[in-house]
Coordinates of C-alpha atoms in Angstrom, one line a residue:
X1352 CA -51.1 -154.9 -51.9
X1353 CA -49.9 -152.6 -48.9
X1354 CA -48.8 -154.2 -46.4
X1355 CA -47.0 -151.6 -45.0
X1356 CA -47.5 -150.1 -40.7
X1357 CA -46.1 -146.9 -42.4
X1358 CA -49.4 -146.2 -44.5
X1359 CA -50.1 -142.5 -43.6
X1360 CA -53.9 -143.6 -43.3
X1361 CA -53.4 -146.0 -40.5
X1362 CA -50.9 -143.5 -38.8
X1363 CA -53.2 -141.1 -38.7
X1364 CA -56.6 -143.1 -37.1
X1365 CA -54.4 -144.8 -34.7
X1366 CA -53.3 -141.4 -33.0
X1367 CA -57.1 -140.4 -32.6
X1368 CA -58.5 -140.8 -29.0
X1369 CA -61.9 -141.5 -28.3
X1370 CA -63.4 -138.1 -28.3
X1371 CA -62.2 -138.0 -31.8
X1372 CA -62.8 -140.9 -32.5
X1373 CA -66.5 -140.6 -31.9
X1374 CA -66.7 -137.0 -33.6
X1375 CA -65.6 -138.2 -36.9
X1376 CA -68.1 -140.8 -36.8
X1377 CA -71.3 -137.8 -36.0
X1378 CA -69.8 -136.0 -38.5
X1379 CA -69.0 -138.6 -41.1
X1380 CA -72.9 -139.8 -40.3
X1381 CA -74.1 -136.4 -41.3
X1382 CA -74.7 -137.6 -44.7
X1383 CA -76.5 -140.7 -45.7
X1384 CA -74.9 -143.0 -48.9
X1385 CA -73.3 -145.6 -50.3
X1386 CA -70.1 -143.7 -50.3
X1387 CA -69.9 -142.3 -46.7
X1388 CA -71.8 -145.9 -45.1
X1389 CA -68.6 -147.5 -46.9
X1390 CA -65.4 -145.2 -45.9
X1391 CA -67.7 -145.3 -42.8
X1392 CA -66.9 -149.3 -42.9
X1393 CA -63.3 -149.2 -44.0
X1394 CA -62.2 -146.9 -40.9
X1395 CA -63.7 -149.4 -38.5
X1396 CA -61.8 -152.2 -40.2
X1397 CA -58.7 -149.8 -40.2
X1398 CA -59.1 -148.7 -36.4
X1399 CA -58.9 -152.3 -34.8
X1400 CA -56.3 -153.7 -36.8
X1401 CA -52.4 -153.3 -35.0
X1402 CA -50.2 -153.3 -38.0
X1403 CA -52.0 -152.2 -41.4
X1404 CA -52.9 -154.8 -43.9
X1405 CA -54.7 -154.4 -46.9
X1406 CA -55.5 -157.9 -48.0
X1407 CA -57.3 -158.7 -44.9
X1408 CA -59.4 -155.4 -44.9
X1409 CA -60.7 -156.9 -48.3
X1410 CA -61.0 -160.3 -47.2
X1411 CA -63.0 -159.2 -44.6
X1412 CA -65.6 -156.2 -46.6
X1413 CA -66.2 -158.4 -50.0
X1414 CA -68.3 -154.4 -50.8
X1415 CA -65.5 -153.1 -50.6
X1416 CA -63.2 -153.5 -54.5
X1417 CA -59.7 -153.3 -55.0
X1418 CA -59.9 -150.6 -58.0
X1419 CA -62.3 -148.5 -54.9
X1420 CA -59.6 -148.6 -51.9
X1421 CA -57.2 -146.3 -52.6
X1422 CA -60.0 -143.2 -54.2
X1423 CA -61.5 -144.2 -50.1
X1424 CA -58.8 -143.9 -48.7
X1425 CA -57.7 -140.8 -50.3
X1426 CA -61.4 -139.5 -49.6
X1427 CA -61.3 -140.8 -45.9
X1428 CA -58.2 -139.2 -44.9
X1429 CA -59.7 -135.8 -45.8
X1430 CA -62.6 -136.2 -43.6
X1431 CA -60.1 -137.3 -40.7
X1432 CA -59.0 -133.9 -41.1
X1433 CA -61.8 -131.9 -41.6
X1434 CA -63.6 -133.3 -38.6
X1435 CA -60.2 -133.1 -36.3
X1436 CA -60.3 -129.0 -38.1
X1437 CA -63.2 -129.0 -36.5
X1438 CA -63.3 -130.2 -33.4
X1439 CA -59.9 -128.5 -31.9
X1440 CA -60.5 -124.9 -34.2
X1441 CA -62.2 -123.2 -31.1
X1442 CA -58.8 -124.6 -28.7
X1443 CA -56.1 -123.7 -31.8
X1444 CA -55.4 -119.8 -32.4
X1445 CA -53.8 -120.8 -35.9
X1446 CA -56.5 -122.6 -36.7
X1447 CA -58.9 -120.2 -35.6
X1448 CA -58.0 -117.6 -37.4
X1449 CA -57.3 -119.6 -40.6
X1450 CA -61.1 -120.4 -40.6
X1451 CA -62.1 -116.8 -40.2
X1452 CA -60.1 -115.8 -43.4
X1453 CA -60.9 -118.5 -45.2
X1454 CA -64.6 -116.9 -44.0
X1455 CA -63.8 -113.8 -45.3
X1456 CA -62.1 -115.6 -48.6
X1457 CA -65.7 -117.3 -49.4
X1458 CA -67.5 -114.3 -48.2
X1459 CA -64.9 -112.1 -50.7
X1460 CA -65.6 -114.4 -53.9
X1461 CA -69.9 -113.9 -53.1
X1462 CA -69.5 -110.1 -53.8
X1463 CA -70.6 -109.7 -50.3
X1464 CA -67.6 -107.1 -49.1
X1465 CA -69.0 -106.0 -46.2
X1466 CA -69.4 -109.2 -44.6
X1467 CA -65.9 -109.8 -45.3
X1468 CA -65.0 -107.0 -44.2
X1469 CA -65.8 -107.5 -40.6
X1470 CA -65.1 -110.6 -40.8
X1471 CA -62.0 -110.2 -41.2
X1472 CA -61.5 -107.7 -38.5
X1473 CA -62.4 -110.3 -35.9
X1474 CA -59.3 -111.9 -37.5
X1475 CA -57.1 -109.3 -37.3
X1476 CA -57.7 -108.5 -33.9
X1477 CA -56.7 -112.3 -33.0
X1478 CA -54.0 -112.4 -34.7
X1479 CA -52.2 -109.3 -33.6
X1480 CA -53.7 -110.5 -29.6
X1481 CA -52.0 -113.3 -30.4
X1482 CA -48.9 -112.6 -32.1
X1483 CA -49.4 -114.7 -35.7
X1484 CA -47.8 -112.6 -38.4
X1485 CA -47.8 -114.2 -40.8
X1486 CA -51.8 -114.9 -40.7
X1487 CA -51.6 -110.8 -40.5
X1488 CA -49.8 -110.9 -43.5
X1489 CA -52.6 -112.9 -45.2
X1490 CA -55.2 -110.9 -43.4
X1491 CA -53.5 -107.6 -45.1
X1492 CA -53.7 -109.1 -48.3
X1493 CA -56.8 -109.4 -48.5
X1494 CA -57.8 -105.9 -46.6
X1495 CA -56.6 -104.3 -49.7
X1496 CA -58.5 -105.8 -52.1
X1497 CA -61.5 -105.3 -50.0
X1498 CA -60.7 -101.6 -49.6
X1499 CA -61.0 -100.9 -53.3
X1500 CA -64.1 -102.6 -53.4
X1501 CA -65.7 -100.5 -50.2
X1502 CA -65.4 -96.7 -51.7
X1503 CA -65.8 -94.7 -48.8
X1504 CA -64.9 -90.8 -48.0
X1505 CA -61.7 -92.2 -46.0
X1506 CA -60.4 -94.1 -48.3
X1507 CA -57.0 -92.7 -49.1
X1508 CA -56.7 -92.7 -44.6
X1509 CA -57.5 -96.5 -45.1
X1510 CA -54.8 -96.9 -47.9
X1511 CA -52.0 -94.4 -45.9
X1512 CA -52.4 -96.3 -43.0
X1513 CA -52.7 -99.7 -44.9
X1514 CA -48.9 -99.3 -46.6
X1515 CA -46.7 -98.3 -43.6
X1516 CA -48.3 -101.3 -41.9
X1517 CA -47.5 -104.1 -44.8
X1518 CA -44.3 -102.5 -44.7
X1519 CA -43.5 -102.8 -41.0
X1520 CA -45.5 -106.2 -41.1
X1521 CA -42.9 -107.8 -43.6
X1522 CA -39.7 -106.7 -42.5
X1523 CA -41.0 -107.9 -38.8
X1524 CA -41.3 -111.4 -40.7
X1525 CA -37.7 -110.6 -42.9
X1526 CA -36.5 -111.0 -39.5
X1527 CA -38.2 -113.8 -38.1
X1528 CA -37.0 -115.9 -40.4
X1529 CA -33.7 -114.9 -40.6
X1530 CA -33.6 -114.9 -36.3
X1531 CA -35.5 -118.4 -37.5
X1532 CA -33.4 -119.9 -39.7
X1533 CA -30.2 -119.0 -37.6
X1534 CA -31.7 -121.7 -35.2
X1535 CA -32.3 -124.0 -37.4
X1536 CA -29.2 -124.0 -39.2
X1537 CA -27.4 -124.3 -35.7
X1538 CA -29.3 -127.2 -34.5
X1539 CA -28.5 -128.8 -37.9
X1540 CA -24.9 -128.4 -37.5
X1541 CA -25.3 -129.4 -33.5
X1542 CA -27.1 -132.9 -34.7
X1543 CA -24.2 -133.8 -37.0
X1544 CA -21.2 -131.8 -34.9
X1545 CA -21.5 -131.6 -31.3
X1546 CA -20.2 -128.9 -29.7
X1547 CA -17.7 -127.3 -31.4
X1548 CA -14.4 -128.7 -31.6
X1549 CA -11.7 -126.5 -32.1
X1550 CA -10.7 -122.7 -33.6
X1551 CA -11.7 -123.7 -36.7
X1552 CA -15.3 -124.5 -35.9
X1553 CA -16.5 -121.9 -33.8
X1554 CA -15.1 -119.7 -36.3
X1555 CA -17.2 -121.1 -38.9
X1556 CA -20.2 -120.7 -36.3
X1557 CA -19.7 -117.0 -34.5
X1558 CA -18.6 -116.0 -38.6
X1559 CA -22.2 -118.0 -39.5
X1560 CA -24.1 -116.0 -36.1
X1561 CA -22.8 -112.6 -36.8
X1562 CA -23.7 -112.4 -41.0
X1563 CA -26.9 -113.5 -41.0
X1564 CA -27.8 -111.1 -38.6
X1565 CA -30.0 -108.0 -39.5
X1566 CA -29.0 -104.8 -37.8
X1567 CA -31.7 -104.0 -35.4
X1568 CA -32.6 -101.8 -31.5
X1569 CA -33.1 -105.2 -29.5
X1570 CA -35.9 -102.5 -27.7
X1571 CA -37.5 -102.3 -31.5
X1572 CA -38.4 -105.6 -31.7
X1573 CA -41.8 -107.1 -31.2
X1574 CA -42.2 -109.8 -28.6
X1575 CA -42.4 -112.6 -31.5
X1576 CA -39.4 -111.1 -33.3
X1577 CA -37.4 -111.3 -29.3
X1578 CA -38.8 -115.1 -29.2
X1579 CA -36.7 -116.0 -32.1
X1580 CA -33.7 -113.4 -31.4
X1581 CA -33.5 -115.1 -27.8
X1582 CA -33.7 -118.4 -28.9
X1583 CA -30.8 -118.0 -32.2
X1584 CA -28.5 -116.9 -29.0
X1585 CA -29.4 -120.2 -26.6
X1586 CA -28.8 -122.4 -29.8
X1587 CA -25.6 -120.0 -30.4
X1588 CA -24.1 -120.6 -26.4
X1589 CA -24.7 -124.0 -25.9
X1590 CA -23.0 -124.9 -29.4
X1591 CA -20.1 -122.8 -28.1
X1592 CA -20.5 -123.8 -24.5
X1593 CA -20.8 -120.7 -23.4
X1594 CA -23.5 -121.8 -20.6
X1595 CA -23.6 -119.0 -18.8
X1596 CA -24.7 -116.8 -21.7
X1597 CA -27.0 -119.9 -22.8
X1598 CA -28.2 -120.1 -19.5
X1599 CA -28.9 -116.1 -19.2
X1600 CA -30.4 -116.0 -23.2
X1601 CA -33.2 -119.0 -22.2
X1602 CA -34.2 -116.9 -18.5
X1603 CA -35.2 -113.8 -21.3
X1604 CA -36.9 -116.0 -23.7
X1605 CA -39.3 -117.2 -20.7
X1606 CA -39.3 -114.8 -18.2
X1607 CA -40.6 -113.2 -22.3
X1608 CA -43.0 -116.2 -22.3
X1609 CA -44.7 -115.5 -18.2
X1610 CA -44.7 -111.3 -20.0
X1611 CA -47.4 -111.9 -22.1
X1612 CA -48.9 -114.9 -20.0
X1613 CA -52.1 -114.2 -23.4
X1614 CA -49.5 -115.9 -26.3
X1615 CA -48.3 -119.2 -24.2
X1616 CA -51.1 -121.4 -25.5
X1617 CA -50.5 -120.5 -29.0
X1618 CA -47.2 -120.9 -28.3
X1619 CA -46.8 -123.7 -26.1
X1620 CA -44.2 -126.0 -27.9
X1621 CA -41.9 -122.8 -27.6
X1622 CA -42.2 -121.8 -24.5
X1623 CA -42.1 -125.9 -23.5
X1624 CA -38.7 -125.9 -25.3
X1625 CA -37.8 -122.1 -23.6
X1626 CA -38.4 -124.0 -20.4
X1627 CA -36.4 -126.6 -22.0
X1628 CA -33.2 -124.6 -22.6
X1629 CA -33.7 -122.5 -19.1
X1630 CA -33.7 -126.6 -17.7
X1631 CA -30.6 -127.9 -19.7
X1632 CA -28.3 -124.7 -18.6
X1633 CA -29.0 -124.8 -15.0
X1634 CA -28.3 -129.0 -15.2
X1635 CA -24.9 -127.4 -16.6
X1636 CA -24.4 -124.9 -14.3
X1637 CA -25.0 -126.9 -11.3
X1638 CA -27.4 -124.9 -10.5
X1639 CA -29.8 -127.1 -8.8
X1640 CA -32.4 -124.7 -6.8
X1641 CA -33.1 -122.8 -9.7
X1642 CA -33.1 -126.4 -11.2
X1643 CA -36.1 -128.0 -9.0
X1644 CA -37.9 -124.8 -9.3
X1645 CA -37.8 -124.7 -12.8
X1646 CA -38.5 -128.4 -13.0
X1647 CA -42.0 -127.9 -11.4
X1648 CA -42.8 -125.3 -13.1
X1649 CA -42.0 -127.7 -16.0
X1650 CA -44.5 -130.2 -15.0
X1651 CA -47.1 -127.8 -13.7
X1652 CA -47.9 -127.1 -17.8
X1653 CA -49.7 -130.4 -18.4
X1654 CA -51.7 -129.8 -15.0
X1655 CA -52.7 -125.8 -16.3
X1656 CA -57.0 -125.9 -17.0
X1657 CA -56.5 -123.1 -19.0
X1658 CA -53.7 -124.9 -21.5
X1659 CA -54.7 -127.7 -24.4
X1660 CA -52.0 -129.0 -24.7
X1661 CA -51.9 -131.6 -28.2
X1662 CA -49.8 -134.9 -28.3
X1663 CA -47.3 -133.3 -30.4
X1664 CA -45.9 -130.9 -26.5
X1665 CA -47.2 -134.0 -25.0
X1666 CA -44.4 -136.0 -26.8
X1667 CA -42.0 -133.2 -25.8
X1668 CA -43.2 -132.8 -22.3
X1669 CA -42.4 -136.5 -21.7
X1670 CA -39.4 -136.6 -24.3
X1671 CA -38.0 -133.4 -22.1
X1672 CA -39.5 -134.0 -18.6
X1673 CA -37.5 -137.9 -19.2
X1674 CA -34.3 -135.6 -20.0
X1675 CA -34.2 -133.7 -17.3
X1676 CA -34.5 -136.6 -14.4
X1677 CA -32.2 -138.4 -15.0
X1678 CA -29.4 -134.6 -15.0
X1679 CA -30.5 -134.7 -11.8
X1680 CA -29.2 -137.9 -10.6
X1681 CA -26.1 -136.6 -12.7
X1682 CA -26.0 -133.4 -10.9
X1683 CA -26.2 -134.6 -7.5
X1684 CA -24.5 -138.2 -8.3
X1685 CA -26.7 -140.4 -7.2
X1686 CA -26.5 -143.3 -9.9
X1687 CA -27.8 -145.9 -7.8
X1688 CA -31.1 -144.1 -7.6
X1689 CA -30.3 -143.9 -11.7
X1690 CA -30.2 -146.8 -12.3
X1691 CA -33.9 -147.2 -11.6
X1692 CA -35.2 -144.1 -12.9
X1693 CA -33.2 -145.6 -16.6
X1694 CA -35.3 -148.7 -15.9
X1695 CA -38.6 -146.7 -15.8
X1696 CA -38.1 -144.2 -18.8
X1697 CA -36.2 -146.8 -20.9
X1698 CA -39.5 -148.6 -20.4
X1699 CA -41.6 -145.7 -21.5
X1700 CA -39.3 -144.7 -24.3
X1701 CA -40.8 -147.4 -26.2
X1702 CA -44.6 -146.3 -26.1
X1703 CA -42.7 -143.0 -28.3
X1704 CA -40.8 -145.5 -30.1
X1705 CA -42.0 -144.3 -33.1
X1706 CA -41.5 -140.5 -33.1
X1707 CA -38.7 -140.4 -31.1
X1708 CA -35.4 -139.8 -34.2
X1709 CA -32.5 -141.1 -34.2
X1710 CA -30.7 -138.2 -32.2
X1711 CA -33.3 -137.7 -29.3
X1712 CA -32.2 -142.0 -29.0
X1713 CA -28.5 -141.6 -28.9
X1714 CA -28.7 -139.1 -26.2
X1715 CA -31.0 -140.9 -23.9
X1716 CA -28.6 -143.8 -24.9
X1717 CA -25.7 -142.3 -23.6
X1718 CA -26.8 -141.3 -20.8
X1719 CA -28.3 -144.7 -19.3
X1720 CA -25.0 -145.9 -20.1
X1721 CA -23.2 -143.7 -18.3
X1722 CA -25.6 -143.8 -15.3
X1723 CA -25.1 -147.4 -15.6
X1724 CA -21.2 -147.1 -15.8
X1725 CA -21.3 -144.4 -12.8
X1726 CA -23.0 -147.3 -10.9
X1727 CA -20.4 -149.8 -11.7
X1728 CA -22.8 -151.7 -13.9
X1729 CA -20.6 -152.2 -16.6
X1730 CA -22.6 -155.2 -18.9
X1731 CA -25.6 -152.2 -18.4
X1732 CA -23.4 -149.7 -19.8
X1733 CA -23.0 -152.2 -22.6
X1734 CA -26.1 -152.8 -24.4
X1735 CA -26.8 -149.1 -24.7
X1736 CA -23.4 -148.0 -25.8
X1737 CA -23.5 -150.9 -28.5
X1738 CA -26.8 -149.5 -29.2
X1739 CA -25.3 -146.0 -30.3
X1740 CA -22.2 -147.2 -31.6
X1741 CA -24.9 -150.2 -33.9
X1742 CA -26.7 -146.9 -35.0
X1743 CA -26.8 -147.0 -39.5
X1744 CA -26.4 -143.4 -39.6
X1745 CA -23.5 -142.4 -37.8
X1746 CA -23.6 -139.1 -39.3
X1747 CA -25.9 -137.7 -37.0
X1748 CA -23.8 -136.5 -33.4
X1749 CA -20.8 -138.4 -34.7
X1750 CA -19.4 -137.0 -30.9
X1751 CA -21.3 -139.3 -29.2
X1752 CA -20.5 -142.0 -31.0
X1753 CA -16.6 -141.4 -31.1
X1754 CA -16.8 -141.3 -27.1
X1755 CA -19.4 -143.8 -27.0
X1756 CA -16.4 -145.9 -27.8
X1757 CA -13.7 -144.9 -25.2
X1758 CA -16.5 -145.9 -22.6
X1759 CA -17.1 -149.1 -24.0
X1760 CA -13.0 -149.6 -23.8
X1761 CA -12.9 -148.7 -20.7
X1762 CA -15.9 -150.5 -19.5
X1763 CA -14.2 -153.3 -21.0
X1764 CA -10.9 -153.0 -18.6
X1765 CA -13.1 -152.6 -15.7
X1766 CA -14.7 -156.4 -16.4
X1767 CA -11.0 -157.4 -17.0
X1768 CA -11.6 -158.2 -21.1
X1769 CA -8.1 -157.4 -21.3
X1770 CA -8.1 -159.3 -25.3
X1771 CA -11.7 -156.5 -26.3
X1772 CA -9.6 -153.8 -24.7
X1773 CA -7.2 -154.0 -27.2
X1774 CA -9.5 -154.8 -30.3
X1775 CA -11.6 -152.0 -29.6
X1776 CA -8.6 -148.8 -29.1
X1777 CA -7.6 -150.2 -32.5
X1778 CA -11.3 -149.6 -34.1
X1779 CA -11.5 -146.2 -31.5
X1780 CA -8.6 -144.6 -32.7
X1781 CA -9.5 -145.3 -36.7
X1782 CA -13.1 -144.1 -36.0
X1783 CA -12.4 -141.1 -34.5
X1784 CA -9.4 -140.2 -37.3
X1785 CA -12.0 -141.4 -39.9
X1786 CA -14.4 -138.5 -37.9
X1787 CA -11.3 -135.9 -37.8
X1788 CA -12.0 -135.5 -34.0
X1789 CA -8.9 -137.4 -32.6
X1790 CA -7.7 -134.5 -30.0
X1791 CA -5.4 -134.8 -27.0
X1792 CA -8.1 -135.8 -25.0
X1793 CA -9.3 -139.1 -27.0
X1794 CA -4.8 -139.8 -28.2
X1795 CA -4.5 -140.3 -24.8
X1796 CA -6.9 -142.3 -23.3
X1797 CA -6.2 -144.2 -26.8
X1798 CA -2.6 -144.7 -25.6
X1799 CA -3.3 -145.4 -22.4
X1800 CA -5.5 -147.9 -22.7
X1801 CA -3.2 -150.2 -25.4
X1802 CA -0.6 -149.9 -22.4
X1803 CA -3.1 -151.6 -20.0
X1804 CA -1.7 -155.1 -20.2
X1805 CA 1.5 -154.1 -20.0
X1806 CA 1.7 -152.6 -16.6
X1807 CA 1.9 -155.1 -13.6
X1808 CA -0.9 -153.8 -10.7
X1809 CA 2.1 -152.2 -9.2
X1810 CA 2.4 -149.4 -12.0
X1811 CA -0.8 -148.8 -12.4
X1812 CA -1.2 -146.2 -9.4
X1813 CA 1.3 -144.4 -11.3
X1814 CA -0.1 -144.9 -14.6
X1815 CA -3.4 -143.8 -13.7
X1816 CA -1.6 -140.4 -11.9
X1817 CA 0.3 -139.8 -15.2
X1818 CA -2.2 -139.7 -17.2
X1819 CA -4.5 -137.7 -14.5
X1820 CA -1.9 -135.5 -14.3
X1821 CA -2.3 -134.5 -18.4
X1822 CA -5.5 -134.2 -18.5
X1823 CA -6.4 -131.5 -15.7
X1824 CA -5.0 -129.0 -17.4
X1825 CA -6.9 -129.4 -20.6
X1826 CA -10.5 -128.7 -18.6
X1827 CA -10.0 -125.6 -18.9
X1828 CA -9.3 -125.3 -22.6
X1829 CA -11.9 -124.1 -24.5
X1830 CA -11.9 -126.9 -27.0
X1831 CA -10.7 -129.5 -25.2
X1832 CA -13.2 -129.4 -22.2
X1833 CA -15.9 -130.6 -24.4
X1834 CA -14.6 -134.1 -23.7
X1835 CA -15.3 -133.7 -20.5
X1836 CA -19.4 -133.3 -21.1
X1837 CA -19.7 -136.3 -22.2
X1838 CA -17.6 -138.6 -19.8
X1839 CA -15.6 -137.5 -16.2
X1840 CA -12.7 -139.4 -16.9
X1841 CA -11.4 -137.3 -13.9
X1842 CA -13.5 -138.5 -11.9
X1843 CA -12.8 -142.1 -12.7
X1844 CA -8.2 -142.0 -13.0
X1845 CA -8.6 -140.9 -9.4
X1846 CA -10.9 -143.8 -8.2
X1847 CA -8.3 -145.6 -9.6
X1848 CA -5.2 -143.4 -8.0
X1849 CA -7.8 -143.1 -4.2
X1850 CA -9.2 -146.4 -4.7
X1851 CA -12.7 -144.8 -4.4
X1852 CA -15.8 -146.1 -5.6
X1853 CA -15.8 -144.1 -9.1
X1854 CA -19.8 -142.9 -7.6
X1855 CA -18.5 -141.5 -4.7
X1856 CA -16.0 -139.7 -6.4
X1857 CA -18.8 -137.9 -8.2
X1858 CA -21.2 -136.9 -5.9
X1859 CA -18.7 -135.0 -3.1
X1860 CA -17.6 -133.3 -6.1
X1861 CA -21.0 -132.5 -7.4
X1862 CA -22.3 -131.7 -4.4
X1863 CA -18.9 -129.4 -4.1
X1864 CA -19.6 -127.2 -7.8
X1865 CA -24.0 -127.3 -6.2
X1866 CA -22.6 -125.4 -2.6
X1867 CA -20.7 -123.3 -5.2
X1868 CA -23.4 -122.2 -7.6
X1869 CA -25.7 -121.5 -4.6
X1870 CA -22.9 -118.7 -3.5
X1871 CA -23.2 -116.5 -6.7

């Protein structure tokens, strides 16, 4: 018997809200009969479980036989999906247009060609209005079949109009597919590597992008083509750490949506992601005032009555909103307030723990750790850092895993755990060498930390200054500078050299960066 919490039917039922459950019961009760009664019973039994357990289901209802259960579950799953489709089709343009196409197909198969054609026209109008180009191609193919059935005087004119329309649509979809694939592949590389590490990485990414792009004139692209093109460039410029260009394209993407309000609902997930990208770039560029304004725009999405927010979009908004609340404190160097935010976000993460992928978890854990480190709470930082290095899948963001190990080293140094500093210095060196991610930045820090035990307190300020002077030139190196995105070691060294709290040093610099950004 299956006793897995991952049972698909169980997950589907648990995802339903009260209104959806009520609608399903009304939908399922429309037909009386033994089969319906059985799967309604099964629905209630599964709905009342905290963890899926078939043995308990069978013991609570003796009319359910083990041999019947697989078919009943399949039937119940299909009925729930049909109920959800019926309930939400009016709120989802894709479902609405798809339903119209299905209806037109049914009418076509019944030789009701005129009715089919009129139905299809409604779908075509909707699909065009909301840039549903994939569905437009389905409509186009059915329309070609219908024209041959409806013989009229202007048939040649219709065919003459339909052929180039189809060719234009295929060209448009080819571009959209190419731009979308670029974004996906760039994201896949980013998940594995993080930011570009060296000139070889840059050449691979740069060559990949420009060799994959089709010839195009931006002014001739459709709305949806531009959306996917800008999205690809946002991903590319983030990957190579050109935050100014990433900001430019993220801003263009958001403006594209806001200049075409009618498509926001049908492409709400992409709109939310575009605002997230804009916030990320504003954060990296220390554009605090713009960041706050964009944050308000982002938070307002959930309260806009005209928008229907799905569970998927609500989850994305929680994830992005939580990240940007933390980023706000990093921008200001407010670590004391930031750790309070961490406590709230960490509690909420538990609610979405099953939805969060490993990459998102790593990002949050690292942000939590950096916030605690900045507030001199090194033991708390170690809790989250250890979660990162103990993760099973080290191929996900190996860059974060590497810098987490360096931060562990420094945390143990701050806690005077000298024996652990030496141990972690050796293991971190081996890890980075194995991952081919051992650059000048890491080498200097590891060598420095390994010899800390041999230095007297009187020698420390000079040693810190020496390391500081060696690292400063790297902050402008296009590939070594990536290291400072993960941990501001320059500020930590300055806190040691000048005997100041690290959060005070970071806050002072943060406010200067914001003031400088506001003057541009």
